[in-house]
Amino acid sequence: MSNHPRFNSIRQTQEALQNKQISCEELTRAYVQSIDEHNDLNAFISVCGERAIAKAKETDSKIVHDDALSGMEGVVLGVKDNILVKGLGCTAGSKILASYTASYTATAVNRLEEAGAIVIGKTNLDQFGMGSSSQFSYFGGVKNPVDPERVPGGSSGGSAAAVKADMCLAALGTDMGGSCRQPASFCGVFGYKPSYGLVSRHGLLSSGPSLDQVGVLAHCVEDIEVIMGVMAGQDGLDANVRLPQFRSRKDVPLNALRIGVPEEFFTDGLDDEIKKAVHDQITMLKKQGATITNITLPHATKEAIATYYIIMPAECSSNLARFDGVRYGTRIEGDGSAGVGSDVIESYLLTREDGFGAEVKRRILLGTFVLSAGYADRYYVRAQQARNMLREGLAKAFREVDIIITPTTPNPAFPIGSKTDDPTTMYLEDIYTVSANLAGIPAISMPCGLSQGLPVGMQIWGRYGDDATVLAVARQLDALNKGQ
Amino acid sequence: MEINDVKHIGLLARLKLSDAEASALTIDLNKIVALVETLPATRRSSDDDEEEKNEEEDVVEESNERITRGDETRQDFRITSDELIAASPDHNGRFIRVKKIIDKDA
């Protein structure tokens, strides 16, 4: 983007296109060039430059005729590589799907493309969305644009890095346990997980179907609201979409806003500078007249992690059973030398062993274990009970408050190569984010300052289905931060 | 969990693990199981207000319903069998080729 103006919002981009400050083709070529210039960050698994430029020319022809731009026209978008786009590869970051080409397009992408969005490529991720660092990709780890020695977070680390480094204007991610919010926090952008059932998951290679949602990474909240306005809503191809169409709301009267601050999120283990940054944001809202209430969510941190790391692997182990080398991706036939016979079972065993990465195998094994006879009651059933307790606790809290504010992560982005010896230390990165997935509520991470010179994020949670309030408060708070 | 347990679970999960891999995974899985073992048995407080309790239970029921509802059969999503067959790593005309299902020599 070195030779072109830098755009920070959809509105700004469409104004520049409409005023013929730049053509959509030039803009798209500039993003392709930016991806090339930032190749070392490894944010994209594949780039579809020619496809994107062809689409950009369509937008240009509209501008020539002085038709007003609307919706997603001229918006160059990255799409996480676990979301299908017909004709493009979809690897989920895994060797097992390295050769797979999507046969259809996900509803979310389809709606955005129909509204004029220009998909520029597929962003890198931890295999099948399993990870908090974007280092567990078969296609190599992603680097954080703010400090390339550090991770960008995960699993939507490619999407966060691509937005931060201006390789696209916005990007789709997916959020199973914080996978949009934690990378957004580490890279200094906005990351949003909608309420469960607001966005269709048709065409998403979902690992945890009761947890996953398609989310958005962007430079500003307004862009998230525009994208949600297009992407969300009923879809006959995903019966889980049960919420009414998303509509953004005007400013929330902050002097009537009731904010809950859960004490469990501000205890030992939270970085001092993050704690201060989040408290500064709360103070700013208080100055606007918001009521701050200290609340308690005893099931929402360490207990939620334990709950999550039972339910999620259980769902993963079932969900990933379909990747056996028969219907998609790569296959290893075997020659009978593996010691497990010489029939189709040998092929399954060898294909999956070769195709899945270490973290995916860990979770498949754990999931198989917690669902196995004799252990299901001890683990899976207990975790479902804990999940219900968490939901009840949040329902109780939301009777007293309108939103809940927490830090997004306990620490800023960590160095590449750290936290790899013990998987549980990596899992604890999700300690502040997984509860929103377990409960299905909307959550956004917004930049709120620095720690050790690195970006940090603050989360806003809302009632189930009240995404508009969460986004409106984030938008207003961002404006206050920018002195607008 | 011992290494043989992990290998056995691997076979159930259709993963052929080498000795070295099974050994490393045994260490990892024991750490993860220790983490999830911290989950306490959940009990509702008998002091909770009955009305509030019912309201919160409704929230839970609704949450479960939106995840576990039945699928409806849809006729409006069309993907051709040719496209599906083409996605398979080994196919011949209208057929997906797989290795023999039963190993007579096993």
PDB file of N, CA and C in Angstrom, chain A residues 348-413:
ATOM      1  N   TYR A 348      -7.510 -45.149   6.561  1.00  0.00           N
ATOM      2  CA  TYR A 348      -8.015 -44.110   7.478  1.00  0.00           C
ATOM      3  C   TYR A 348      -6.925 -43.715   8.473  1.00  0.00           C
ATOM      4  N   LEU A 349      -6.341 -44.738   9.106  1.00  0.00           N
ATOM      5  CA  LEU A 349      -5.371 -44.493  10.172  1.00  0.00           C
ATOM      6  C   LEU A 349      -4.160 -43.714   9.661  1.00  0.00           C
ATOM      7  N   LEU A 350      -3.650 -44.121   8.503  1.00  0.00           N
ATOM      8  CA  LEU A 350      -2.449 -43.478   7.979  1.00  0.00           C
ATOM      9  C   LEU A 350      -2.751 -42.077   7.437  1.00  0.00           C
ATOM     10  N   THR A 351      -3.896 -41.925   6.791  1.00  0.00           N
ATOM     11  CA  THR A 351      -4.273 -40.617   6.237  1.00  0.00           C
ATOM     12  C   THR A 351      -4.423 -39.592   7.354  1.00  0.00           C
ATOM     13  N   ARG A 352      -5.111 -39.964   8.407  1.00  0.00           N
ATOM     14  CA  ARG A 352      -5.374 -39.029   9.502  1.00  0.00           C
ATOM     15  C   ARG A 352      -4.100 -38.753  10.302  1.00  0.00           C
ATOM     16  N   GLU A 353      -3.290 -39.803  10.464  1.00  0.00           N
ATOM     17  CA  GLU A 353      -2.025 -39.627  11.180  1.00  0.00           C
ATOM     18  C   GLU A 353      -1.130 -38.638  10.431  1.00  0.00           C
ATOM     19  N   ASP A 354      -1.082 -38.767   9.117  1.00  0.00           N
ATOM     20  CA  ASP A 354      -0.227 -37.905   8.305  1.00  0.00           C
ATOM     21  C   ASP A 354      -0.842 -36.516   8.119  1.00  0.00           C
ATOM     22  N   GLY A 355      -2.163 -36.456   8.017  1.00  0.00           N
ATOM     23  CA  GLY A 355      -2.815 -35.210   7.621  1.00  0.00           C
ATOM     24  C   GLY A 355      -3.073 -34.227   8.746  1.00  0.00           C
ATOM     25  N   PHE A 356      -3.294 -34.701   9.955  1.00  0.00           N
ATOM     26  CA  PHE A 356      -3.590 -33.802  11.071  1.00  0.00           C
ATOM     27  C   PHE A 356      -2.311 -33.405  11.796  1.00  0.00           C
ATOM     28  N   GLY A 357      -2.262 -32.183  12.281  1.00  0.00           N
ATOM     29  CA  GLY A 357      -1.134 -31.709  13.077  1.00  0.00           C
ATOM     30  C   GLY A 357      -1.256 -32.160  14.529  1.00  0.00           C
ATOM     31  N   ALA A 358      -0.207 -31.879  15.303  1.00  0.00           N
ATOM     32  CA  ALA A 358      -0.131 -32.375  16.685  1.00  0.00           C
ATOM     33  C   ALA A 358      -1.281 -31.862  17.548  1.00  0.00           C
ATOM     34  N   GLU A 359      -1.628 -30.573  17.401  1.00  0.00           N
ATOM     35  CA  GLU A 359      -2.671 -30.025  18.275  1.00  0.00           C
ATOM     36  C   GLU A 359      -4.038 -30.639  17.933  1.00  0.00           C
ATOM     37  N   VAL A 360      -4.276 -30.854  16.644  1.00  0.00           N
ATOM     38  CA  VAL A 360      -5.544 -31.473  16.243  1.00  0.00           C
ATOM     39  C   VAL A 360      -5.613 -32.890  16.817  1.00  0.00           C
ATOM     40  N   LYS A 361      -4.505 -33.606  16.727  1.00  0.00           N
ATOM     41  CA  LYS A 361      -4.496 -34.979  17.280  1.00  0.00           C
ATOM     42  C   LYS A 361      -4.750 -34.973  18.787  1.00  0.00           C
ATOM     43  N   ARG A 362      -4.111 -34.008  19.482  1.00  0.00           N
ATOM     44  CA  ARG A 362      -4.329 -33.920  20.934  1.00  0.00           C
ATOM     45  C   ARG A 362      -5.819 -33.775  21.225  1.00  0.00           C
ATOM     46  N   ARG A 363      -6.460 -32.894  20.489  1.00  0.00           N
ATOM     47  CA  ARG A 363      -7.868 -32.616  20.794  1.00  0.00           C
ATOM     48  C   ARG A 363      -8.777 -33.775  20.362  1.00  0.00           C
ATOM     49  N   ILE A 364      -8.438 -34.406  19.251  1.00  0.00           N
ATOM     50  CA  ILE A 364      -9.242 -35.572  18.842  1.00  0.00           C
ATOM     51  C   ILE A 364      -9.116 -36.679  19.884  1.00  0.00           C
ATOM     52  N   LEU A 365      -7.891 -36.911  20.345  1.00  0.00           N
ATOM     53  CA  LEU A 365      -7.682 -37.965  21.357  1.00  0.00           C
ATOM     54  C   LEU A 365      -8.401 -37.620  22.651  1.00  0.00           C
ATOM     55  N   LEU A 366      -8.261 -36.375  23.074  1.00  0.00           N
ATOM     56  CA  LEU A 366      -8.928 -35.955  24.311  1.00  0.00           C
ATOM     57  C   LEU A 366     -10.441 -36.092  24.179  1.00  0.00           C
ATOM     58  N   GLY A 367     -10.964 -35.676  23.043  1.00  0.00           N
ATOM     59  CA  GLY A 367     -12.405 -35.776  22.816  1.00  0.00           C
ATOM     60  C   GLY A 367     -12.879 -37.205  22.803  1.00  0.00           C
ATOM     61  N   THR A 368     -12.112 -38.067  22.160  1.00  0.00           N
ATOM     62  CA  THR A 368     -12.478 -39.487  22.135  1.00  0.00           C
ATOM     63  C   THR A 368     -12.464 -40.053  23.545  1.00  0.00           C
ATOM     64  N   PHE A 369     -11.480 -39.623  24.330  1.00  0.00           N
ATOM     65  CA  PHE A 369     -11.358 -40.095  25.716  1.00  0.00           C
ATOM     66  C   PHE A 369     -12.549 -39.652  26.577  1.00  0.00           C
ATOM     67  N   VAL A 370     -12.889 -38.348  26.519  1.00  0.00           N
ATOM     68  CA  VAL A 370     -13.952 -37.861  27.415  1.00  0.00           C
ATOM     69  C   VAL A 370     -15.343 -38.350  26.998  1.00  0.00           C
ATOM     70  N   LEU A 371     -15.448 -38.855  25.776  1.00  0.00           N
ATOM     71  CA  LEU A 371     -16.745 -39.405  25.350  1.00  0.00           C
ATOM     72  C   LEU A 371     -16.809 -40.923  25.481  1.00  0.00           C
ATOM     73  N   SER A 372     -15.688 -41.539  25.858  1.00  0.00           N
ATOM     74  CA  SER A 372     -15.656 -43.004  25.858  1.00  0.00           C
ATOM     75  C   SER A 372     -16.417 -43.581  27.044  1.00  0.00           C
ATOM     76  N   ALA A 373     -16.833 -44.826  26.879  1.00  0.00           N
ATOM     77  CA  ALA A 373     -17.623 -45.493  27.919  1.00  0.00           C
ATOM     78  C   ALA A 373     -16.870 -45.449  29.242  1.00  0.00           C
ATOM     79  N   GLY A 374     -17.565 -45.077  30.296  1.00  0.00           N
ATOM     80  CA  GLY A 374     -16.941 -45.031  31.614  1.00  0.00           C
ATOM     81  C   GLY A 374     -16.406 -43.658  31.971  1.00  0.00           C
ATOM     82  N   TYR A 375     -16.178 -42.814  30.966  1.00  0.00           N
ATOM     83  CA  TYR A 375     -15.628 -41.485  31.258  1.00  0.00           C
ATOM     84  C   TYR A 375     -16.584 -40.351  30.888  1.00  0.00           C
ATOM     85  N   ALA A 376     -17.612 -40.662  30.109  1.00  0.00           N
ATOM     86  CA  ALA A 376     -18.515 -39.608  29.641  1.00  0.00           C
ATOM     87  C   ALA A 376     -19.187 -38.892  30.826  1.00  0.00           C
ATOM     88  N   ASP A 377     -19.638 -39.653  31.827  1.00  0.00           N
ATOM     89  CA  ASP A 377     -20.281 -39.019  32.980  1.00  0.00           C
ATOM     90  C   ASP A 377     -19.296 -38.159  33.758  1.00  0.00           C
ATOM     91  N   ARG A 378     -18.098 -38.700  33.884  1.00  0.00           N
ATOM     92  CA  ARG A 378     -17.091 -38.003  34.699  1.00  0.00           C
ATOM     93  C   ARG A 378     -16.634 -36.695  34.061  1.00  0.00           C
ATOM     94  N   TYR A 379     -16.594 -36.663  32.752  1.00  0.00           N
ATOM     95  CA  TYR A 379     -16.100 -35.462  32.072  1.00  0.00           C
ATOM     96  C   TYR A 379     -17.199 -34.744  31.293  1.00  0.00           C
ATOM     97  N   TYR A 380     -17.729 -35.383  30.270  1.00  0.00           N
ATOM     98  CA  TYR A 380     -18.604 -34.666  29.340  1.00  0.00           C
ATOM     99  C   TYR A 380     -19.893 -34.197  30.018  1.00  0.00           C
ATOM    100  N   VAL A 381     -20.520 -35.078  30.762  1.00  0.00           N
ATOM    101  CA  VAL A 381     -21.780 -34.707  31.422  1.00  0.00           C
ATOM    102  C   VAL A 381     -21.525 -33.612  32.457  1.00  0.00           C
ATOM    103  N   ARG A 382     -20.422 -33.765  33.187  1.00  0.00           N
ATOM    104  CA  ARG A 382     -20.070 -32.752  34.206  1.00  0.00           C
ATOM    105  C   ARG A 382     -19.817 -31.393  33.530  1.00  0.00           C
ATOM    106  N   ALA A 383     -19.169 -31.439  32.372  1.00  0.00           N
ATOM    107  CA  ALA A 383     -18.892 -30.184  31.663  1.00  0.00           C
ATOM    108  C   ALA A 383     -20.177 -29.532  31.171  1.00  0.00           C
ATOM    109  N   GLN A 384     -21.121 -30.342  30.721  1.00  0.00           N
ATOM    110  CA  GLN A 384     -22.399 -29.758  30.281  1.00  0.00           C
ATOM    111  C   GLN A 384     -23.134 -29.119  31.454  1.00  0.00           C
ATOM    112  N   GLN A 385     -23.028 -29.751  32.637  1.00  0.00           N
ATOM    113  CA  GLN A 385     -23.647 -29.149  33.825  1.00  0.00           C
ATOM    114  C   GLN A 385     -22.976 -27.815  34.150  1.00  0.00           C
ATOM    115  N   ALA A 386     -21.645 -27.807  34.056  1.00  0.00           N
ATOM    116  CA  ALA A 386     -20.909 -26.567  34.345  1.00  0.00           C
ATOM    117  C   ALA A 386     -21.273 -25.490  33.325  1.00  0.00           C
ATOM    118  N   ARG A 387     -21.462 -25.906  32.073  1.00  0.00           N
ATOM    119  CA  ARG A 387     -21.867 -24.942  31.038  1.00  0.00           C
ATOM    120  C   ARG A 387     -23.219 -24.315  31.384  1.00  0.00           C
ATOM    121  N   ASN A 388     -24.128 -25.149  31.863  1.00  0.00           N
ATOM    122  CA  ASN A 388     -25.431 -24.627  32.267  1.00  0.00           C
ATOM    123  C   ASN A 388     -25.307 -23.661  33.448  1.00  0.00           C
ATOM    124  N   MET A 389     -24.432 -23.997  34.386  1.00  0.00           N
ATOM    125  CA  MET A 389     -24.222 -23.100  35.539  1.00  0.00           C
ATOM    126  C   MET A 389     -23.673 -21.749  35.078  1.00  0.00           C
ATOM    127  N   LEU A 390     -22.785 -21.805  34.110  1.00  0.00           N
ATOM    128  CA  LEU A 390     -22.219 -20.562  33.571  1.00  0.00           C
ATOM    129  C   LEU A 390     -23.317 -19.718  32.921  1.00  0.00           C
ATOM    130  N   ARG A 391     -24.151 -20.368  32.128  1.00  0.00           N
ATOM    131  CA  ARG A 391     -25.242 -19.637  31.471  1.00  0.00           C
ATOM    132  C   ARG A 391     -26.190 -19.024  32.502  1.00  0.00           C
ATOM    133  N   GLU A 392     -26.483 -19.793  33.531  1.00  0.00           N
ATOM    134  CA  GLU A 392     -27.369 -19.273  34.584  1.00  0.00           C
ATOM    135  C   GLU A 392     -26.740 -18.075  35.266  1.00  0.00           C
ATOM    136  N   GLY A 393     -25.440 -18.183  35.531  1.00  0.00           N
ATOM    137  CA  GLY A 393     -24.728 -17.078  36.186  1.00  0.00           C
ATOM    138  C   GLY A 393     -24.763 -15.818  35.339  1.00  0.00           C
ATOM    139  N   LEU A 394     -24.606 -15.984  34.043  1.00  0.00           N
ATOM    140  CA  LEU A 394     -24.643 -14.820  33.156  1.00  0.00           C
ATOM    141  C   LEU A 394     -26.058 -14.256  33.055  1.00  0.00           C
ATOM    142  N   ALA A 395     -27.052 -15.144  33.004  1.00  0.00           N
ATOM    143  CA  ALA A 395     -28.445 -14.677  32.945  1.00  0.00           C
ATOM    144  C   ALA A 395     -28.762 -13.842  34.180  1.00  0.00           C
ATOM    145  N   LYS A 396     -28.261 -14.306  35.310  1.00  0.00           N
ATOM    146  CA  LYS A 396     -28.482 -13.575  36.572  1.00  0.00           C
ATOM    147  C   LYS A 396     -27.793 -12.209  36.505  1.00  0.00           C
ATOM    148  N   ALA A 397     -26.554 -12.197  36.028  1.00  0.00           N
ATOM    149  CA  ALA A 397     -25.805 -10.936  35.947  1.00  0.00           C
ATOM    150  C   ALA A 397     -26.503  -9.952  35.015  1.00  0.00           C
ATOM    151  N   PHE A 398     -27.015 -10.468  33.887  1.00  0.00           N
ATOM    152  CA  PHE A 398     -27.637  -9.564  32.907  1.00  0.00           C
ATOM    153  C   PHE A 398     -29.017  -9.073  33.345  1.00  0.00           C
ATOM    154  N   ARG A 399     -29.487  -9.534  34.481  1.00  0.00           N
ATOM    155  CA  ARG A 399     -30.688  -8.892  35.045  1.00  0.00           C
ATOM    156  C   ARG A 399     -30.318  -7.575  35.708  1.00  0.00           C
ATOM    157  N   GLU A 400     -29.048  -7.473  36.125  1.00  0.00           N
ATOM    158  CA  GLU A 400     -28.595  -6.290  36.870  1.00  0.00           C
ATOM    159  C   GLU A 400     -27.838  -5.296  35.983  1.00  0.00           C
ATOM    160  N   VAL A 401     -27.234  -5.796  34.912  1.00  0.00           N
ATOM    161  CA  VAL A 401     -26.394  -4.921  34.084  1.00  0.00           C
ATOM    162  C   VAL A 401     -26.739  -5.107  32.601  1.00  0.00           C
ATOM    163  N   ASP A 402     -26.317  -4.103  31.780  1.00  0.00           N
ATOM    164  CA  ASP A 402     -26.592  -4.169  30.333  1.00  0.00           C
ATOM    165  C   ASP A 402     -25.438  -4.794  29.570  1.00  0.00           C
ATOM    166  N   ILE A 403     -24.238  -4.500  30.004  1.00  0.00           N
ATOM    167  CA  ILE A 403     -23.048  -5.090  29.372  1.00  0.00           C
ATOM    168  C   ILE A 403     -22.063  -5.495  30.465  1.00  0.00           C
ATOM    169  N   ILE A 404     -21.122  -6.344  30.090  1.00  0.00           N
ATOM    170  CA  ILE A 404     -20.052  -6.756  31.009  1.00  0.00           C
ATOM    171  C   ILE A 404     -18.723  -6.418  30.334  1.00  0.00           C
ATOM    172  N   ILE A 405     -17.821  -5.845  31.111  1.00  0.00           N
ATOM    173  CA  ILE A 405     -16.505  -5.478  30.561  1.00  0.00           C
ATOM    174  C   ILE A 405     -15.415  -6.305  31.237  1.00  0.00           C
ATOM    175  N   THR A 406     -14.519  -6.850  30.416  1.00  0.00           N
ATOM    176  CA  THR A 406     -13.385  -7.632  30.930  1.00  0.00           C
ATOM    177  C   THR A 406     -12.162  -7.353  30.050  1.00  0.00           C
ATOM    178  N   PRO A 407     -10.973  -7.719  30.507  1.00  0.00           N
ATOM    179  CA  PRO A 407      -9.839  -7.733  29.577  1.00  0.00           C
ATOM    180  C   PRO A 407     -10.071  -8.850  28.553  1.00  0.00           C
ATOM    181  N   THR A 408      -9.427  -8.762  27.378  1.00  0.00           N
ATOM    182  CA  THR A 408      -9.554  -9.841  26.391  1.00  0.00           C
ATOM    183  C   THR A 408      -8.567 -10.963  26.699  1.00  0.00           C
ATOM    184  N   THR A 409      -7.369 -10.581  27.104  1.00  0.00           N
ATOM    185  CA  THR A 409      -6.330 -11.581  27.397  1.00  0.00           C
ATOM    186  C   THR A 409      -5.589 -11.175  28.666  1.00  0.00           C
ATOM    187  N   PRO A 410      -5.008 -12.137  29.363  1.00  0.00           N
ATOM    188  CA  PRO A 410      -4.263 -11.775  30.576  1.00  0.00           C
ATOM    189  C   PRO A 410      -2.926 -11.100  30.289  1.00  0.00           C
ATOM    190  N   ASN A 411      -2.396 -11.314  29.076  1.00  0.00           N
ATOM    191  CA  ASN A 411      -1.083 -10.774  28.721  1.00  0.00           C
ATOM    192  C   ASN A 411      -1.113 -10.304  27.271  1.00  0.00           C
ATOM    193  N   PRO A 412      -0.154  -9.435  26.888  1.00  0.00           N
ATOM    194  CA  PRO A 412      -0.074  -9.088  25.468  1.00  0.00           C
ATOM    195  C   PRO A 412       0.528 -10.232  24.661  1.00  0.00           C
ATOM    196  N   ALA A 413       0.695 -10.016  23.360  1.00  0.00           N
ATOM    197  CA  ALA A 413       1.205 -11.068  22.466  1.00  0.00           C
ATOM    198  C   ALA A 413       2.526 -11.636  22.989  1.00  0.00           C
TER     199      ALA A 413
END
